[in-house]
């Protein structure tokens, strides 16, 4: 972030046991100030020294007050037993004076985080009249699946929105070293909203957000800090995408149907086994009732374990099966105005709103779509040939009398789709 003769930039390495900071230097490279993102006086013992709390790249400026709003990363390690307390300023936003680096306020989406619910999404600043008073607000969507709107002067929470992705078993603590019996929870650690940029239409008061909607489960284990090594201490399992799982099951069925004749011949051979083997089988069938009762007891225990809280059957019933969403939200009232769901690939990248009430956004299905901002109704779509996972931009060329919109399309992350290499530009003449 470059502002008022200074370059402001945060540190990285939240998963490597660092203590995060956010620096300002002048344009000649001279240090001006530094903010410690894990303030020693607010952490217990020495836990701040490896507490993470690094700064995500995209901050924003409120020029009237000269405040920079910094997105903050997760604490370290991921499990919280070695870092008691709220662990400020992790997993939220921090307001800092751009001239002096003086702390103004902070808000945490997930205090004392265990789930990697940090707050990478860039904040937006806007002005709105509330109760007859014109006020400035900062707003952003979280990995937690809600939009947070805070007062720009104090950081006080004004509104947490309705959910824009599903919540299931949220805030359940991961078990120790037992991923197989861990509860499934939603949202996933990738969101909600991760680093996807949002856009805002002040006329309709609609914030456009993208989010992932998928279960996960976690299990923690003890780890020691080693310089240059990851400092996480968490096993992670993401739920399979329903469409992908169905495809894998179909492929397995096809493999079973094409079993070679050798297996069939083997079955026929077994069917014609000599009478001596049949007699042995009859003997086995007459084993005592005590062994049968023990087997029935074990089967019942297995069934009860499968049907416990957070079991696969339960989370599949709770999950709507969609992996992502594009949503329009009123950041002042918290109302979710509309949601457009995605079945196979979540929508990464950003969005763009126009003063004419149109939202432009790409998705993982190779489409770049124009929506009505107020309602989410699709107006037109273009197939870009690969996933449109970047943030669109627009500009006006007065010499040509044209408005341009550019959409980067490079494929989808997490191996959802094949990669690509396109930069598609649209134009509209006056």
Short mmCIF file of C-alpha atoms in Angstrom, two decimals:
data_model
loop_
_atom_site.label_atom_id
_atom_site.label_comp_id
_atom_site.label_asym_id
_atom_site.label_seq_id
_atom_site.Cartn_x
_atom_site.Cartn_y
_atom_site.Cartn_z
CA UNK A 1 0.00 0.00 0.00
CA UNK A 2 1.46 3.37 -1.10
CA UNK A 3 -0.05 6.45 0.55
CA UNK A 4 1.08 9.96 1.43
CA UNK A 5 4.74 9.40 0.55
CA UNK A 6 5.00 6.06 2.35
CA UNK A 7 5.02 2.41 1.37
CA UNK A 8 3.26 0.18 3.90
CA UNK A 9 3.75 -3.57 3.90
CA UNK A 10 3.23 -6.48 6.29
CA UNK A 11 5.27 -9.59 7.02
CA UNK A 12 4.52 -13.18 6.03
CA UNK A 13 5.20 -16.58 7.58
CA UNK A 14 2.24 -17.10 9.91
CA UNK A 15 2.67 -20.89 9.68
CA UNK A 16 6.38 -20.68 10.56
CA UNK A 17 6.27 -19.43 14.14
CA UNK A 18 7.12 -15.79 13.44
CA UNK A 19 5.86 -12.71 15.25
CA UNK A 20 4.06 -10.65 12.61
CA UNK A 21 4.59 -6.96 11.94
CA UNK A 22 3.41 -4.20 9.62
CA UNK A 23 5.97 -1.62 8.44
CA UNK A 24 5.96 1.81 6.85
CA UNK A 25 8.97 3.20 4.97
CA UNK A 26 9.31 6.38 2.95
CA UNK A 27 9.89 6.20 -0.80
CA UNK A 28 13.64 6.39 -0.27
CA UNK A 29 13.55 3.27 1.90
CA UNK A 30 13.89 4.87 5.32
CA UNK A 31 11.88 3.15 8.11
CA UNK A 32 9.06 5.29 9.54
CA UNK A 33 7.19 3.02 11.96
CA UNK A 34 6.38 -0.61 12.77
CA UNK A 35 3.30 -2.22 14.32
CA UNK A 36 3.82 -5.48 16.24
CA UNK A 37 0.88 -7.70 15.23
CA UNK A 38 1.31 -9.89 18.36
CA UNK A 39 1.67 -7.19 21.06
CA UNK A 40 3.72 -8.59 23.94
CA UNK A 41 1.72 -6.85 26.67
CA UNK A 42 -1.52 -8.53 25.53
CA UNK A 43 -0.22 -12.13 25.26
CA UNK A 44 0.43 -14.62 28.04
CA UNK A 45 4.08 -15.33 28.78
CA UNK A 46 6.36 -15.64 25.77
CA UNK A 47 3.69 -17.05 23.44
CA UNK A 48 3.72 -13.82 21.39
CA UNK A 49 7.24 -14.58 20.15
CA UNK A 50 5.97 -17.32 17.82
CA UNK A 51 2.34 -16.15 17.74
CA UNK A 52 2.00 -15.61 13.96
CA UNK A 53 -0.43 -12.78 13.33
CA UNK A 54 1.18 -11.75 10.05
CA UNK A 55 -0.49 -9.24 7.74
CA UNK A 56 -2.34 -10.17 4.57
CA UNK A 57 -1.39 -8.14 1.52
CA UNK A 58 -4.50 -6.09 0.74
CA UNK A 59 -5.12 -3.34 3.29
CA UNK A 60 -7.25 -0.23 2.70
CA UNK A 61 -7.05 3.49 3.55
CA UNK A 62 -9.67 5.83 5.00
CA UNK A 63 -8.15 9.18 3.89
CA UNK A 64 -10.25 11.53 6.07
CA UNK A 65 -8.91 10.03 9.30
CA UNK A 66 -5.65 8.78 7.79
CA UNK A 67 -6.28 5.24 8.98
CA UNK A 68 -5.00 2.07 7.32
CA UNK A 69 -7.04 -1.09 7.98
CA UNK A 70 -4.81 -4.18 8.05
CA UNK A 71 -6.08 -7.77 7.55
CA UNK A 72 -4.45 -10.11 10.05
CA UNK A 73 -3.55 -13.79 9.78
CA UNK A 74 -3.85 -16.78 12.13
CA UNK A 75 -2.04 -17.30 15.43
CA UNK A 76 0.64 -19.95 15.78
CA UNK A 77 0.62 -22.79 16.29
CA UNK A 78 -2.90 -23.61 15.19
CA UNK A 79 -3.81 -25.34 18.45
CA UNK A 80 -4.42 -22.96 21.30
CA UNK A 81 -3.15 -24.78 24.38
CA UNK A 82 0.26 -23.05 24.24
CA UNK A 83 -1.14 -19.54 23.69
CA UNK A 84 -3.95 -18.83 26.20
CA UNK A 85 -6.07 -15.71 25.86
CA UNK A 86 -7.61 -13.89 22.88
CA UNK A 87 -4.30 -13.61 20.96
CA UNK A 88 -4.75 -10.08 19.56
CA UNK A 89 -4.48 -8.88 16.79
CA UNK A 90 -4.84 -12.21 14.97
CA UNK A 91 -7.76 -13.29 12.76
CA UNK A 92 -9.32 -9.89 12.13
CA UNK A 93 -8.57 -6.30 11.17
CA UNK A 94 -6.37 -3.64 12.80
CA UNK A 95 -6.81 0.13 12.42
CA UNK A 96 -3.53 2.11 12.50
CA UNK A 97 -2.71 5.80 12.02
CA UNK A 98 -0.82 6.13 8.73
CA UNK A 99 1.32 9.07 9.91
CA UNK A 100 2.55 7.72 13.24
CA UNK A 101 1.80 3.97 13.20
CA UNK A 102 -0.23 4.47 16.39
CA UNK A 103 -2.76 1.73 17.17
CA UNK A 104 -6.39 2.86 16.76
CA UNK A 105 -8.52 -0.29 17.17
CA UNK A 106 -8.83 -3.95 16.26
CA UNK A 107 -11.59 -6.48 15.67
CA UNK A 108 -11.17 -10.27 15.75
CA UNK A 109 -13.37 -12.55 13.63
CA UNK A 110 -12.16 -15.59 15.60
CA UNK A 111 -10.47 -14.79 18.95
CA UNK A 112 -8.16 -17.58 20.20
CA UNK A 113 -8.48 -19.32 16.85
CA UNK A 114 -8.09 -23.10 16.43
CA UNK A 115 -9.57 -23.48 12.91
CA UNK A 116 -7.41 -21.21 10.70
CA UNK A 117 -10.27 -18.71 10.53
CA UNK A 118 -7.95 -15.79 9.88
CA UNK A 119 -9.16 -12.71 7.99
CA UNK A 120 -7.44 -12.34 4.60
CA UNK A 121 -10.29 -10.68 2.69
CA UNK A 122 -9.55 -7.00 1.92
CA UNK A 123 -11.77 -4.55 3.84
CA UNK A 124 -13.88 -1.85 2.15
CA UNK A 125 -14.61 1.60 3.61
CA UNK A 126 -17.90 3.39 2.94
CA UNK A 127 -20.14 6.10 4.33
CA UNK A 128 -23.76 5.63 5.37
CA UNK A 129 -26.42 7.45 7.36
CA UNK A 130 -27.51 5.50 10.44
CA UNK A 131 -30.08 6.86 12.91
CA UNK A 132 -29.84 10.30 11.31
CA UNK A 133 -26.04 10.44 11.60
CA UNK A 134 -23.56 10.07 8.74
CA UNK A 135 -20.88 7.60 9.75
CA UNK A 136 -17.94 5.81 8.16
CA UNK A 137 -17.69 2.04 8.29
CA UNK A 138 -15.25 -0.71 7.34
CA UNK A 139 -16.73 -4.00 6.14
CA UNK A 140 -15.40 -7.38 5.02
CA UNK A 141 -16.51 -11.03 4.68
CA UNK A 142 -14.73 -13.58 6.87
CA UNK A 143 -13.63 -17.16 6.52
CA UNK A 144 -16.22 -17.64 9.25
CA UNK A 145 -19.05 -17.16 6.74
CA UNK A 146 -20.36 -13.80 7.99
CA UNK A 147 -19.81 -10.19 6.93
CA UNK A 148 -18.47 -7.90 9.67
CA UNK A 149 -19.17 -4.16 9.66
CA UNK A 150 -17.37 -1.96 12.20
CA UNK A 151 -17.35 1.74 13.01
CA UNK A 152 -14.34 3.26 11.27
CA UNK A 153 -13.42 5.52 14.22
CA UNK A 154 -13.70 3.02 17.06
CA UNK A 155 -13.62 -0.46 15.49
CA UNK A 156 -16.82 -1.24 17.41
CA UNK A 157 -18.88 -3.95 15.71
CA UNK A 158 -21.99 -2.44 14.12
CA UNK A 159 -23.35 -5.57 12.47
CA UNK A 160 -22.52 -9.20 11.86
CA UNK A 161 -24.52 -10.35 8.86
CA UNK A 162 -26.68 -13.37 8.33
CA UNK A 163 -24.68 -16.38 7.17
CA UNK A 164 -23.74 -16.46 3.48
CA UNK A 165 -22.36 -20.01 3.70
CA UNK A 166 -23.52 -22.88 5.88
CA UNK A 167 -22.49 -23.44 9.50
CA UNK A 168 -22.30 -26.89 11.10
CA UNK A 169 -20.66 -27.80 14.42
CA UNK A 170 -18.81 -24.48 14.21
CA UNK A 171 -16.37 -23.71 17.05
CA UNK A 172 -16.12 -27.43 17.98
CA UNK A 173 -12.58 -27.95 19.27
CA UNK A 174 -10.45 -30.47 17.36
CA UNK A 175 -9.57 -33.65 19.29
CA UNK A 176 -6.00 -34.61 20.11
CA UNK A 177 -4.39 -36.91 17.52
CA UNK A 178 -7.65 -38.53 16.36
CA UNK A 179 -8.66 -37.27 12.91
CA UNK A 180 -10.81 -40.36 12.22
CA UNK A 181 -13.18 -39.53 15.09
CA UNK A 182 -13.04 -35.74 14.73
CA UNK A 183 -16.32 -33.94 14.15
CA UNK A 184 -17.01 -32.51 10.72
CA UNK A 185 -17.51 -28.75 10.84
CA UNK A 186 -18.42 -25.90 8.51
CA UNK A 187 -17.13 -23.52 7.22
CA UNK A 188 -13.90 -24.96 5.89
CA UNK A 189 -10.60 -23.27 6.78
CA UNK A 190 -10.51 -21.93 3.19
CA UNK A 191 -13.73 -20.06 3.86
CA UNK A 192 -16.28 -18.60 3.79
CA UNK A 193 -14.29 -15.92 2.07
CA UNK A 194 -10.52 -16.27 1.78
CA UNK A 195 -8.46 -13.61 -0.07
CA UNK A 196 -11.22 -13.04 -2.64
CA UNK A 197 -11.85 -9.31 -3.07
CA UNK A 198 -15.38 -8.03 -2.56
CA UNK A 199 -17.12 -5.12 -4.28
CA UNK A 200 -19.72 -2.65 -3.03
CA UNK A 201 -22.57 -0.76 -4.67
CA UNK A 202 -23.42 2.24 -2.43
CA UNK A 203 -26.63 3.03 -4.33
CA UNK A 204 -28.30 -0.29 -3.51
CA UNK A 205 -26.11 -0.81 -0.42
CA UNK A 206 -25.05 -4.23 -1.62
CA UNK A 207 -21.76 -5.92 -0.82
CA UNK A 208 -20.86 -8.68 -3.31
CA UNK A 209 -18.94 -11.57 -1.72
CA UNK A 210 -17.66 -14.95 -2.86
CA UNK A 211 -17.39 -17.92 -0.53
CA UNK A 212 -16.53 -21.59 -0.25
CA UNK A 213 -19.11 -23.94 1.28
CA UNK A 214 -17.55 -27.26 2.31
CA UNK A 215 -17.07 -29.32 5.51
CA UNK A 216 -13.72 -30.18 7.08
CA UNK A 217 -12.38 -31.89 10.16
CA UNK A 218 -9.25 -31.23 12.22
CA UNK A 219 -7.11 -32.98 14.81
CA UNK A 220 -4.23 -31.39 16.68
CA UNK A 221 -0.87 -32.74 17.80
CA UNK A 222 1.97 -31.22 19.79
CA UNK A 223 4.78 -29.57 17.87
CA UNK A 224 7.91 -27.66 18.82
CA UNK A 225 9.12 -24.46 17.21
CA UNK A 226 12.09 -24.96 14.89
CA UNK A 227 13.45 -22.01 12.85
CA UNK A 228 12.52 -22.36 9.19
CA UNK A 229 10.05 -25.19 9.82
CA UNK A 230 6.25 -25.05 9.81
CA UNK A 231 4.71 -24.47 13.23
CA UNK A 232 1.14 -25.72 12.81
CA UNK A 233 0.39 -28.90 14.76
CA UNK A 234 -2.85 -29.77 12.98
CA UNK A 235 -4.05 -32.60 10.73
CA UNK A 236 -6.65 -31.51 8.16
CA UNK A 237 -9.21 -33.38 6.08
CA UNK A 238 -11.51 -31.66 3.58
CA UNK A 239 -14.81 -33.24 2.59
CA UNK A 240 -14.85 -34.52 -1.00
CA UNK A 241 -16.80 -32.52 -3.57
CA UNK A 242 -20.07 -34.46 -4.21
CA UNK A 243 -19.72 -34.37 -8.01
CA UNK A 244 -16.15 -35.71 -7.82
CA UNK A 245 -17.13 -38.46 -5.39
CA UNK A 246 -20.00 -39.59 -7.65
CA UNK A 247 -17.60 -39.79 -10.59
CA UNK A 248 -15.15 -41.90 -8.58
CA UNK A 249 -17.96 -44.26 -7.51
CA UNK A 250 -19.06 -44.67 -11.14
CA UNK A 251 -15.51 -45.52 -12.16
CA UNK A 252 -15.27 -48.13 -9.40
CA UNK A 253 -18.54 -49.70 -10.57
CA UNK A 254 -17.22 -49.91 -14.12
CA UNK A 255 -14.07 -51.63 -12.89
CA UNK A 256 -16.18 -54.18 -11.01
CA UNK A 257 -18.31 -54.86 -14.10
CA UNK A 258 -15.23 -55.54 -16.25
CA UNK A 259 -13.66 -58.10 -13.90
CA UNK A 260 -11.64 -60.63 -15.84
CA UNK A 261 -12.86 -64.16 -16.64
CA UNK A 262 -10.21 -65.56 -14.38
CA UNK A 263 -12.13 -64.35 -11.34
CA UNK A 264 -15.35 -65.94 -12.65
CA UNK A 265 -13.57 -69.24 -13.19
CA UNK A 266 -12.22 -69.06 -9.68
CA UNK A 267 -15.75 -68.59 -8.35
CA UNK A 268 -16.96 -71.66 -10.27
CA UNK A 269 -14.08 -73.65 -8.84
CA UNK A 270 -15.03 -72.66 -5.35
CA UNK A 271 -18.66 -73.64 -5.95
CA UNK A 272 -17.58 -77.20 -6.86
CA UNK A 273 -15.42 -77.74 -3.80
CA UNK A 274 -15.31 -81.30 -2.46
CA UNK A 275 -17.73 -82.62 0.16
CA UNK A 276 -15.05 -82.52 2.79
CA UNK A 277 -14.91 -78.71 2.55
CA UNK A 278 -18.72 -78.50 2.71
CA UNK A 279 -18.69 -80.53 5.89
CA UNK A 280 -16.11 -78.17 7.35
CA UNK A 281 -18.33 -75.22 6.49
CA UNK A 282 -21.29 -76.86 8.25
CA UNK A 283 -19.11 -77.30 11.29
CA UNK A 284 -18.21 -73.61 11.25
CA UNK A 285 -21.88 -72.67 10.95
CA UNK A 286 -22.62 -74.46 14.21
CA UNK A 287 -20.15 -72.50 16.33
CA UNK A 288 -21.39 -71.59 19.77
CA UNK A 289 -23.87 -68.76 20.41
CA UNK A 290 -21.36 -66.88 22.53
CA UNK A 291 -19.17 -66.03 19.52
CA UNK A 292 -22.20 -64.92 17.48
CA UNK A 293 -23.36 -62.69 20.32
CA UNK A 294 -19.91 -61.11 20.55
CA UNK A 295 -19.91 -60.34 16.80
CA UNK A 296 -23.39 -58.80 17.01
CA UNK A 297 -22.19 -56.66 19.92
CA UNK A 298 -19.21 -55.38 17.88
CA UNK A 299 -21.42 -54.62 14.86
CA UNK A 300 -23.84 -52.65 17.06
CA UNK A 301 -20.96 -50.62 18.54
CA UNK A 302 -19.69 -49.80 15.03
CA UNK A 303 -23.14 -48.62 13.94
CA UNK A 304 -23.45 -46.39 17.00
CA UNK A 305 -20.03 -44.86 16.32
CA UNK A 306 -20.97 -44.07 12.70
CA UNK A 307 -24.17 -42.32 13.79
CA UNK A 308 -22.63 -40.10 16.46
CA UNK A 309 -22.64 -36.30 16.43
CA UNK A 310 -20.73 -34.98 13.41
CA UNK A 311 -20.72 -38.40 11.72
CA UNK A 312 -20.47 -38.72 7.95
CA UNK A 313 -24.17 -39.49 7.66
CA UNK A 314 -25.14 -36.42 9.67
CA UNK A 315 -22.87 -33.90 7.95
CA UNK A 316 -23.88 -35.13 4.52
CA UNK A 317 -27.52 -34.58 5.46
CA UNK A 318 -26.71 -31.11 6.83
CA UNK A 319 -24.63 -30.03 3.82
CA UNK A 320 -26.62 -28.68 0.88
CA UNK A 321 -24.01 -30.16 -1.48
CA UNK A 322 -22.97 -26.84 -3.04
CA UNK A 323 -19.26 -26.04 -2.81
CA UNK A 324 -19.39 -22.25 -3.26
CA UNK A 325 -21.56 -19.16 -3.45
CA UNK A 326 -21.79 -15.62 -4.84
CA UNK A 327 -23.92 -13.48 -2.50
CA UNK A 328 -25.28 -9.96 -2.21
CA UNK A 329 -25.40 -8.62 1.37
CA UNK A 330 -26.47 -5.37 3.03
CA UNK A 331 -23.52 -4.62 5.37
CA UNK A 332 -25.56 -2.23 7.54
CA UNK A 333 -28.61 -4.40 8.23
CA UNK A 334 -26.79 -7.71 7.77
CA UNK A 335 -29.47 -9.02 5.41
CA UNK A 336 -28.40 -11.58 2.81
CA UNK A 337 -30.33 -10.33 -0.22
CA UNK A 338 -29.54 -13.24 -2.53
CA UNK A 339 -27.23 -16.22 -3.04
CA UNK A 340 -26.20 -17.96 -6.25
CA UNK A 341 -24.79 -21.42 -5.46
CA UNK A 342 -22.11 -23.42 -7.32
CA UNK A 343 -22.15 -27.23 -7.49
CA UNK A 344 -18.65 -28.35 -8.53
CA UNK A 345 -16.13 -25.48 -8.32
CA UNK A 346 -16.18 -22.64 -5.77
CA UNK A 347 -15.80 -19.12 -7.18
CA UNK A 348 -12.38 -17.66 -6.40
CA UNK A 349 -11.23 -14.25 -7.55
CA UNK A 350 -13.01 -10.95 -7.14
CA UNK A 351 -16.00 -9.05 -8.50
CA UNK A 352 -16.79 -5.61 -9.90
CA UNK A 353 -19.89 -3.45 -9.41
CA UNK A 354 -20.93 -0.56 -11.67
CA UNK A 355 -22.99 2.60 -10.99
CA UNK A 356 -25.61 1.20 -13.38
CA UNK A 357 -26.49 -1.66 -11.02
CA UNK A 358 -24.49 -4.43 -12.71
CA UNK A 359 -22.05 -6.84 -11.05
CA UNK A 360 -19.37 -8.66 -13.08
CA UNK A 361 -17.77 -11.82 -11.71
CA UNK A 362 -16.04 -14.95 -12.98
CA UNK A 363 -16.37 -18.50 -11.69
CA UNK A 364 -14.74 -21.92 -11.80
CA UNK A 365 -17.04 -23.12 -14.59
CA UNK A 366 -15.19 -20.93 -17.14
CA UNK A 367 -17.98 -18.34 -17.16
CA UNK A 368 -17.72 -14.57 -16.81
CA UNK A 369 -21.19 -13.33 -15.88
CA UNK A 370 -23.03 -10.04 -15.54
CA UNK A 371 -25.57 -10.02 -12.69
CA UNK A 372 -28.15 -7.52 -11.51
CA UNK A 373 -26.53 -6.24 -8.31
CA UNK A 374 -29.74 -5.80 -6.32
CA UNK A 375 -31.22 -9.24 -7.04
CA UNK A 376 -28.39 -11.48 -8.27
CA UNK A 377 -30.30 -12.24 -11.47
CA UNK A 378 -27.90 -13.30 -14.27
CA UNK A 379 -28.06 -10.95 -17.27
CA UNK A 380 -25.44 -12.38 -19.64
CA UNK A 381 -22.54 -14.87 -19.57
CA UNK A 382 -19.41 -15.47 -21.65
CA UNK A 383 -17.39 -18.70 -21.77
CA UNK A 384 -13.70 -17.81 -21.34
CA UNK A 385 -12.43 -21.33 -21.92
CA UNK A 386 -10.87 -21.61 -18.46
CA UNK A 387 -11.83 -20.65 -14.93
CA UNK A 388 -12.11 -16.89 -14.42
CA UNK A 389 -10.40 -16.76 -11.04
CA UNK A 390 -8.99 -13.26 -11.02
CA UNK A 391 -10.55 -9.90 -10.17
CA UNK A 392 -12.07 -7.98 -13.11
CA UNK A 393 -11.13 -4.34 -13.75
CA UNK A 394 -12.79 -1.59 -15.80
CA UNK A 395 -11.69 1.70 -17.35
CA UNK A 396 -12.92 4.33 -19.78
CA UNK A 397 -10.93 5.50 -22.81
CA UNK A 398 -12.11 9.02 -23.73
CA UNK A 399 -10.15 8.97 -26.97
CA UNK A 400 -12.07 5.98 -28.27
CA UNK A 401 -15.28 6.69 -26.38
CA UNK A 402 -15.31 3.14 -25.01
CA UNK A 403 -15.71 1.51 -21.62
CA UNK A 404 -13.50 -1.56 -21.16
CA UNK A 405 -13.75 -4.54 -18.80
CA UNK A 406 -10.88 -7.02 -18.44
CA UNK A 407 -11.18 -10.49 -16.95
CA UNK A 408 -8.09 -12.60 -16.14
CA UNK A 409 -8.69 -16.33 -16.59
CA UNK A 410 -5.95 -18.70 -15.43
CA UNK A 411 -7.78 -21.75 -14.16
CA UNK A 412 -8.94 -22.72 -10.69
CA UNK A 413 -6.83 -23.36 -7.60
CA UNK A 414 -6.96 -26.58 -5.54
CA UNK A 415 -6.89 -28.62 -8.81
CA UNK A 416 -10.62 -28.10 -9.36
CA UNK A 417 -10.10 -27.33 -13.06
CA UNK A 418 -7.33 -27.31 -15.63
CA UNK A 419 -5.09 -24.26 -15.70
CA UNK A 420 -5.22 -21.70 -18.47
CA UNK A 421 -3.56 -18.48 -19.57
CA UNK A 422 -6.00 -15.89 -20.85
CA UNK A 423 -6.72 -12.21 -20.39
CA UNK A 424 -10.09 -11.38 -21.95
CA UNK A 425 -11.13 -7.77 -22.65
CA UNK A 426 -14.67 -6.57 -23.43
CA UNK A 427 -15.64 -3.11 -24.67
CA UNK A 428 -18.84 -1.07 -24.91
CA UNK A 429 -19.08 1.99 -27.15
CA UNK A 430 -20.95 5.14 -26.18
#
